[in-house]
XYZ file of C-alpha atoms in Angstrom:
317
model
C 0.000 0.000 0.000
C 3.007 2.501 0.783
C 4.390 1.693 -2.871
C 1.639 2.787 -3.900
C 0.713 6.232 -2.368
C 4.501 6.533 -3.204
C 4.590 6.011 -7.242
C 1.343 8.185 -6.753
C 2.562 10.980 -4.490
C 5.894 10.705 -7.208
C 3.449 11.001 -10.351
C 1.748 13.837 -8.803
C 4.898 15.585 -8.566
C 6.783 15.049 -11.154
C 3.073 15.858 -13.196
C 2.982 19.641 -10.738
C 6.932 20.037 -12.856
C 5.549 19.148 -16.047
C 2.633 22.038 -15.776
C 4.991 24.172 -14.111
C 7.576 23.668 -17.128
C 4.355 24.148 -19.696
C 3.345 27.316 -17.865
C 6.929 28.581 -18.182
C 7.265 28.551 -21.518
C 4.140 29.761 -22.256
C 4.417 33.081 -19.853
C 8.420 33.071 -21.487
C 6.894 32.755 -25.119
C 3.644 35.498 -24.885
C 5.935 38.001 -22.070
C 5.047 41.101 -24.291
C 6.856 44.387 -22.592
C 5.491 47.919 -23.214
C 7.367 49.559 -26.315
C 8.387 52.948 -26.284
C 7.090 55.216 -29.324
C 10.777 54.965 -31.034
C 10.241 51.636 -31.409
C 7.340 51.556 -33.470
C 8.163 53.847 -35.994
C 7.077 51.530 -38.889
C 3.566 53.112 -38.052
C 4.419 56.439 -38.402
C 5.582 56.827 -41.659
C 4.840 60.240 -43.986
C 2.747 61.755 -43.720
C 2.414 61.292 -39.951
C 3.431 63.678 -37.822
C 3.151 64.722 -33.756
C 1.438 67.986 -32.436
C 1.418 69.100 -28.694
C -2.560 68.465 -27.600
C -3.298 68.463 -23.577
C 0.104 67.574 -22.352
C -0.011 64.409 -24.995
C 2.334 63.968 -28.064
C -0.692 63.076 -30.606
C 0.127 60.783 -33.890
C -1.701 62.618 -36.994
C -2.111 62.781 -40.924
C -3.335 65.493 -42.029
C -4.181 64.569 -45.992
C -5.728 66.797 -49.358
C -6.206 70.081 -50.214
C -5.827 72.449 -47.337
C -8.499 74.440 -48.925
C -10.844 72.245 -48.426
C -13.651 74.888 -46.712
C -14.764 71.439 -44.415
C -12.425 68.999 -43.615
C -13.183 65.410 -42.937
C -12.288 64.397 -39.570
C -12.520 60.619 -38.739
C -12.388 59.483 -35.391
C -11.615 55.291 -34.496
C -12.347 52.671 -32.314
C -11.587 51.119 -29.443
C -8.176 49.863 -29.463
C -7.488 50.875 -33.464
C -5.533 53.884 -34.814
C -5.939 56.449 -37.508
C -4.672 53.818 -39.973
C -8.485 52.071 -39.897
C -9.007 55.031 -42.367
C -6.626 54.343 -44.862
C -8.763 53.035 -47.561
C -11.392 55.781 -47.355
C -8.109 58.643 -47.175
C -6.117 56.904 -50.107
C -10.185 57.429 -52.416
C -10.855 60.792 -50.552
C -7.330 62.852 -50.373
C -7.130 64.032 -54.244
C -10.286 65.803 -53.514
C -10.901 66.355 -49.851
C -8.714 67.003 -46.690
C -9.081 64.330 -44.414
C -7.589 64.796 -41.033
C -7.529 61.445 -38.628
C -5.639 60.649 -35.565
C -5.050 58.096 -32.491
C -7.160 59.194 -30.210
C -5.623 58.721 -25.954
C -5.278 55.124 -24.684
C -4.688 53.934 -28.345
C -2.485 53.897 -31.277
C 0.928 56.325 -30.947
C -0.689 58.938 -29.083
C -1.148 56.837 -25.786
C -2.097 57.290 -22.366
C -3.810 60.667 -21.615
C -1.486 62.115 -18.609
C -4.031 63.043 -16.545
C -6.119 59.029 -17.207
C -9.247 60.760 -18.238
C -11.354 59.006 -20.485
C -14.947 60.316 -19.759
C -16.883 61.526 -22.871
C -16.355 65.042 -21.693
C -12.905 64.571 -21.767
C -12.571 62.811 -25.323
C -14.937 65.601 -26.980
C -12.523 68.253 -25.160
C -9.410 66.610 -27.359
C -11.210 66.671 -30.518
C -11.971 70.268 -29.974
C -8.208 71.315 -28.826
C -6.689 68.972 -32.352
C -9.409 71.102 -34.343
C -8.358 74.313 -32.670
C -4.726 73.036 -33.041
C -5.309 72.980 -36.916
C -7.540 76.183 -36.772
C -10.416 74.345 -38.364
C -13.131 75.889 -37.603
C -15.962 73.881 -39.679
C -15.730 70.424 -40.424
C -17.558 66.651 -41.442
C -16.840 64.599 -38.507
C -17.374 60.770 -38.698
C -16.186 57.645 -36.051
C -16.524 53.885 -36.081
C -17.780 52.214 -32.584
C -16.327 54.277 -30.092
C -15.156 56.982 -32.362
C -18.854 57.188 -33.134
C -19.902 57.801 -29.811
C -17.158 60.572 -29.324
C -18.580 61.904 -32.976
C -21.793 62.661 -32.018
C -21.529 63.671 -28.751
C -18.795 65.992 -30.110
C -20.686 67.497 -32.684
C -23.690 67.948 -30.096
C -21.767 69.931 -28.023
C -20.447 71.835 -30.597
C -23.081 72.473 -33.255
C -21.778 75.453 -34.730
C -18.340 73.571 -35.604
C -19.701 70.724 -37.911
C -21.362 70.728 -41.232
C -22.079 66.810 -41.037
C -21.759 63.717 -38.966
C -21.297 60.272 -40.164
C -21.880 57.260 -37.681
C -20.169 54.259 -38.558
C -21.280 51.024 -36.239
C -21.202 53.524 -33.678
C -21.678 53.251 -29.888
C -24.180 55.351 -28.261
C -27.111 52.705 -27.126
C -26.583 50.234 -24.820
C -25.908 47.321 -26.869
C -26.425 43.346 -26.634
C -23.601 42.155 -28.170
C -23.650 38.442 -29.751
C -19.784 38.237 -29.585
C -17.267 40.290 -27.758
C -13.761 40.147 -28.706
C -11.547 38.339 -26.158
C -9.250 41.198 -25.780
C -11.979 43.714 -25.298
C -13.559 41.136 -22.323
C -9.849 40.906 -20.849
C -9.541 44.605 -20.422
C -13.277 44.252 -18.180
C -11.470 41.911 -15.618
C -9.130 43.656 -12.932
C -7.273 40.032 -12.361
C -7.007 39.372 -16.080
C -6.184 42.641 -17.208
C -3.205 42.901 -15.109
C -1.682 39.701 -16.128
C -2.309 40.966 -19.646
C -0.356 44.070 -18.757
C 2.915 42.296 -19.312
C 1.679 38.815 -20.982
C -0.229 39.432 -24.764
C -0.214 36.511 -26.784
C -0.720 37.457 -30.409
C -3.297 35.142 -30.940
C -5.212 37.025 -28.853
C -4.707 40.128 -30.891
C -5.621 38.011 -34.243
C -8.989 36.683 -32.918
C -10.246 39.754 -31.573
C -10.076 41.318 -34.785
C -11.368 38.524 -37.019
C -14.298 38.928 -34.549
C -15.131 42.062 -35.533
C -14.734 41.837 -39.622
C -17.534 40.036 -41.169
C -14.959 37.513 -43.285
C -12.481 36.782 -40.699
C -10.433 35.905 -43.693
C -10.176 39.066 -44.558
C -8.137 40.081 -42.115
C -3.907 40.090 -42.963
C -1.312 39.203 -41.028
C 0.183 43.001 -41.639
C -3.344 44.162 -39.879
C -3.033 41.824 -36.824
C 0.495 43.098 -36.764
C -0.319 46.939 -36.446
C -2.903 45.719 -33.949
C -0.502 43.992 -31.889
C 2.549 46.288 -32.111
C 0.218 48.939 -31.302
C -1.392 47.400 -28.121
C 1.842 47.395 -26.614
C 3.194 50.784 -27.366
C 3.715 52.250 -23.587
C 0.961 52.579 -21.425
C -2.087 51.370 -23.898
C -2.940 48.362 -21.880
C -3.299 49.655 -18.870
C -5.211 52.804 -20.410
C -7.671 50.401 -22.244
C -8.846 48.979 -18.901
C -9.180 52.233 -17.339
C -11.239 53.518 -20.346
C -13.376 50.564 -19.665
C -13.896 51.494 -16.201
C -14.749 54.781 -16.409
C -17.158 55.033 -19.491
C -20.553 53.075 -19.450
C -22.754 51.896 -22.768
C -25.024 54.039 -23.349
C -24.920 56.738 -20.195
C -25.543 59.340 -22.567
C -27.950 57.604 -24.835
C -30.916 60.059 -24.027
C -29.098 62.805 -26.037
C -29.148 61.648 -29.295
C -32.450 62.774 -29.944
C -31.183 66.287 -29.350
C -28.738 65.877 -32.901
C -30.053 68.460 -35.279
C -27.368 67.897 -37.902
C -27.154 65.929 -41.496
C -26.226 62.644 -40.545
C -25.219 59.480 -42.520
C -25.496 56.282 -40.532
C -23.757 53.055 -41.878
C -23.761 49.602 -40.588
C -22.802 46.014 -40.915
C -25.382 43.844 -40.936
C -22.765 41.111 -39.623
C -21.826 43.589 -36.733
C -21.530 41.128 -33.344
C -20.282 43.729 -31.103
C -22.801 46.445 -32.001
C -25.597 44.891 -33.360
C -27.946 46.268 -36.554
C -30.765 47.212 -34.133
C -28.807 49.589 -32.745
C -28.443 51.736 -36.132
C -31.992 51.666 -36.313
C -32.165 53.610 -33.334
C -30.196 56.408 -34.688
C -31.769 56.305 -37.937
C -35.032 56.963 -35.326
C -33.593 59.355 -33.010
C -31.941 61.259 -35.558
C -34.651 63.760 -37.515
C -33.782 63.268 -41.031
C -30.991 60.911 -40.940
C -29.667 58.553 -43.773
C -29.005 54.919 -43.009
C -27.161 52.627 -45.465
C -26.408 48.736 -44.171
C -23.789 46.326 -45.909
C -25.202 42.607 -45.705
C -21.690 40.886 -45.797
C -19.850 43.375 -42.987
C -19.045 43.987 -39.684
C -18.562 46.094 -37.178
C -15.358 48.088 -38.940
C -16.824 48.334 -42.393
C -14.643 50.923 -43.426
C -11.361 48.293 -42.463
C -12.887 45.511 -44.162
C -14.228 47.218 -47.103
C -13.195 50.575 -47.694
C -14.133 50.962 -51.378
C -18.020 50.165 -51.130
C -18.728 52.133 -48.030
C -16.567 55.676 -48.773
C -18.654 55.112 -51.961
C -21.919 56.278 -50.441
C -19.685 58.681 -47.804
C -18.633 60.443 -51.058
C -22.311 61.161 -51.787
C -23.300 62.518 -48.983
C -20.279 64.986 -48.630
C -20.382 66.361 -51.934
């Protein structure tokens, strides 16, 4: 009987060194330190450059004719960059200026030094990059969150903003089908600190096939830019407090107050935000335009930029 409990107490430990081995080389393989800005340069290629906005160093392109009497100003998501416009800048910039940039807690511009990431606070830096650039009228559109800080920008400021474009755009409290894993990460103090210094890239590659509406789609250079820019300095941690401190659809009640020309557009394969939700703008919003792609998600503008800045052209001209 003592052989026994012995080969098992032996089996037991020697199967504790095997997991602790396993769990080794995975933390060894997936450690993921911040980066510093200098290191991820490859992102900020011309014609980016860096203005001085509210203590931050903010990553911008500023594209097309500077005479443009009302800019375009597009606004991103959650945990994307300015370069989620680059299909709908590359068909707009002979013609238009289009002005986009990495909004605090993501992309090159990171962290806001103060950790402020109310709505307030977000429609406050829009204001100070347009005031930055002296524009003083201007077309501003944003996907998910970017949406969210649109509109509640351009209700706060009516007199600055010719038109607004919604794109899959927060607002409503939503019932999502499918939330990325990195984005339910970020909600969990325990797991959200281990991901502060542990980010497989895996991670990075099926949160953003969850939010296209053909996963295949999505490139290896994408889930790169994703990933290199999730750990520039400070972003991770940011991310969660941004999660903390703004709630789905707190400010929902004011959309009704919009009195501008608004284009709404919307995957119809949208799991994070779903269709119903762009219903409720179209509703809310006198006068509104709503357009929905049947084979999309919830970036539309990523996954297929030459259909959807097709009908944006329309409505700007």
């Amino acid at each position: 009987m003592n052989n026994i409990w012995k080969r098992l107490a032996k089996l037991t430990v020697g199967f504790l060194l095997f997991l602790l081995i396993v769990v080794a080389i995975y933390i060894g393989a997936t450690w993921a330190s911040d980066k510093p800005v200098s290191e991820l340069q490859r992102w900020a290629a011309p014609p980016s450059t860096f203005i001085d906005v509210l203590g931050m160093k903010v990553h911008l392109r500023d594209e097309g004719p500077k005479t443009d009497p009302h800019p375009l100003v597009l606004i991103h998501g959650t945990a994307s960059s300015l370069h989620t416009w680059d299909g709908w800048t590359e068909n707009l910039r002979s013609s238009r200026r289009v002005i986009r940039f990495d909004m605090p807690a993501f992309g090159l511009t990171g962290p806001s030094p103060d950790h402020n990431y109310s709505m307030d606070r977000y429609a406050e830096f829009v204001m100070a990059v347009l005031d930055h650039l002296e524009i003083k009228r201007s077309i501003i559109a944003g996907n998910s969150l970017g949406g969210n800080i649109a509109w509640y920008t351009a209700l706060k400021h009516p007199d600055r903003f010719e038109k607004l474009i919604l794109v899959d755009s927060g607002g409503y409290k939503a019932v999502s089908l499918s939330v990325p894993i990195a984005f339910r990460i970020a909600r969990i103090p325990i797991l959200r600190n281990i991901a502060n210094s542990i980010l497989p890239r895996n991670i990075i590659a099926s949160s953003l096939k969850n939010t296209y509406g053909d996963p295949s789609k999505v490139t290896e250079e994408q889930i790169d830019r994703y990933y290199d820019l999730a750990l520039r300095e400070g972003n991770r941690k940011a991310l969660g407090e941004r999660f903390q401190q703004m709630k789905p659809g707190e400010m929902e009640d004011r959309i009704r107050e919009l009195r501008i020309p608004t284009l709404i557009l919307w995957g119809k394969l949208d799991r994070l935000v779903p269709p119903e939700n762009a219903e409720r703008f179209h509703k809310d919003i006198p006068g509104s335009k709503l357009v929905f792609f049947d084979t999309l998600g919830h970036i539309p503008e990523e996954e297929d930029p030459v259909h959807t800045v097709e009908v944006v052209k329309d409505f700007i001209k």
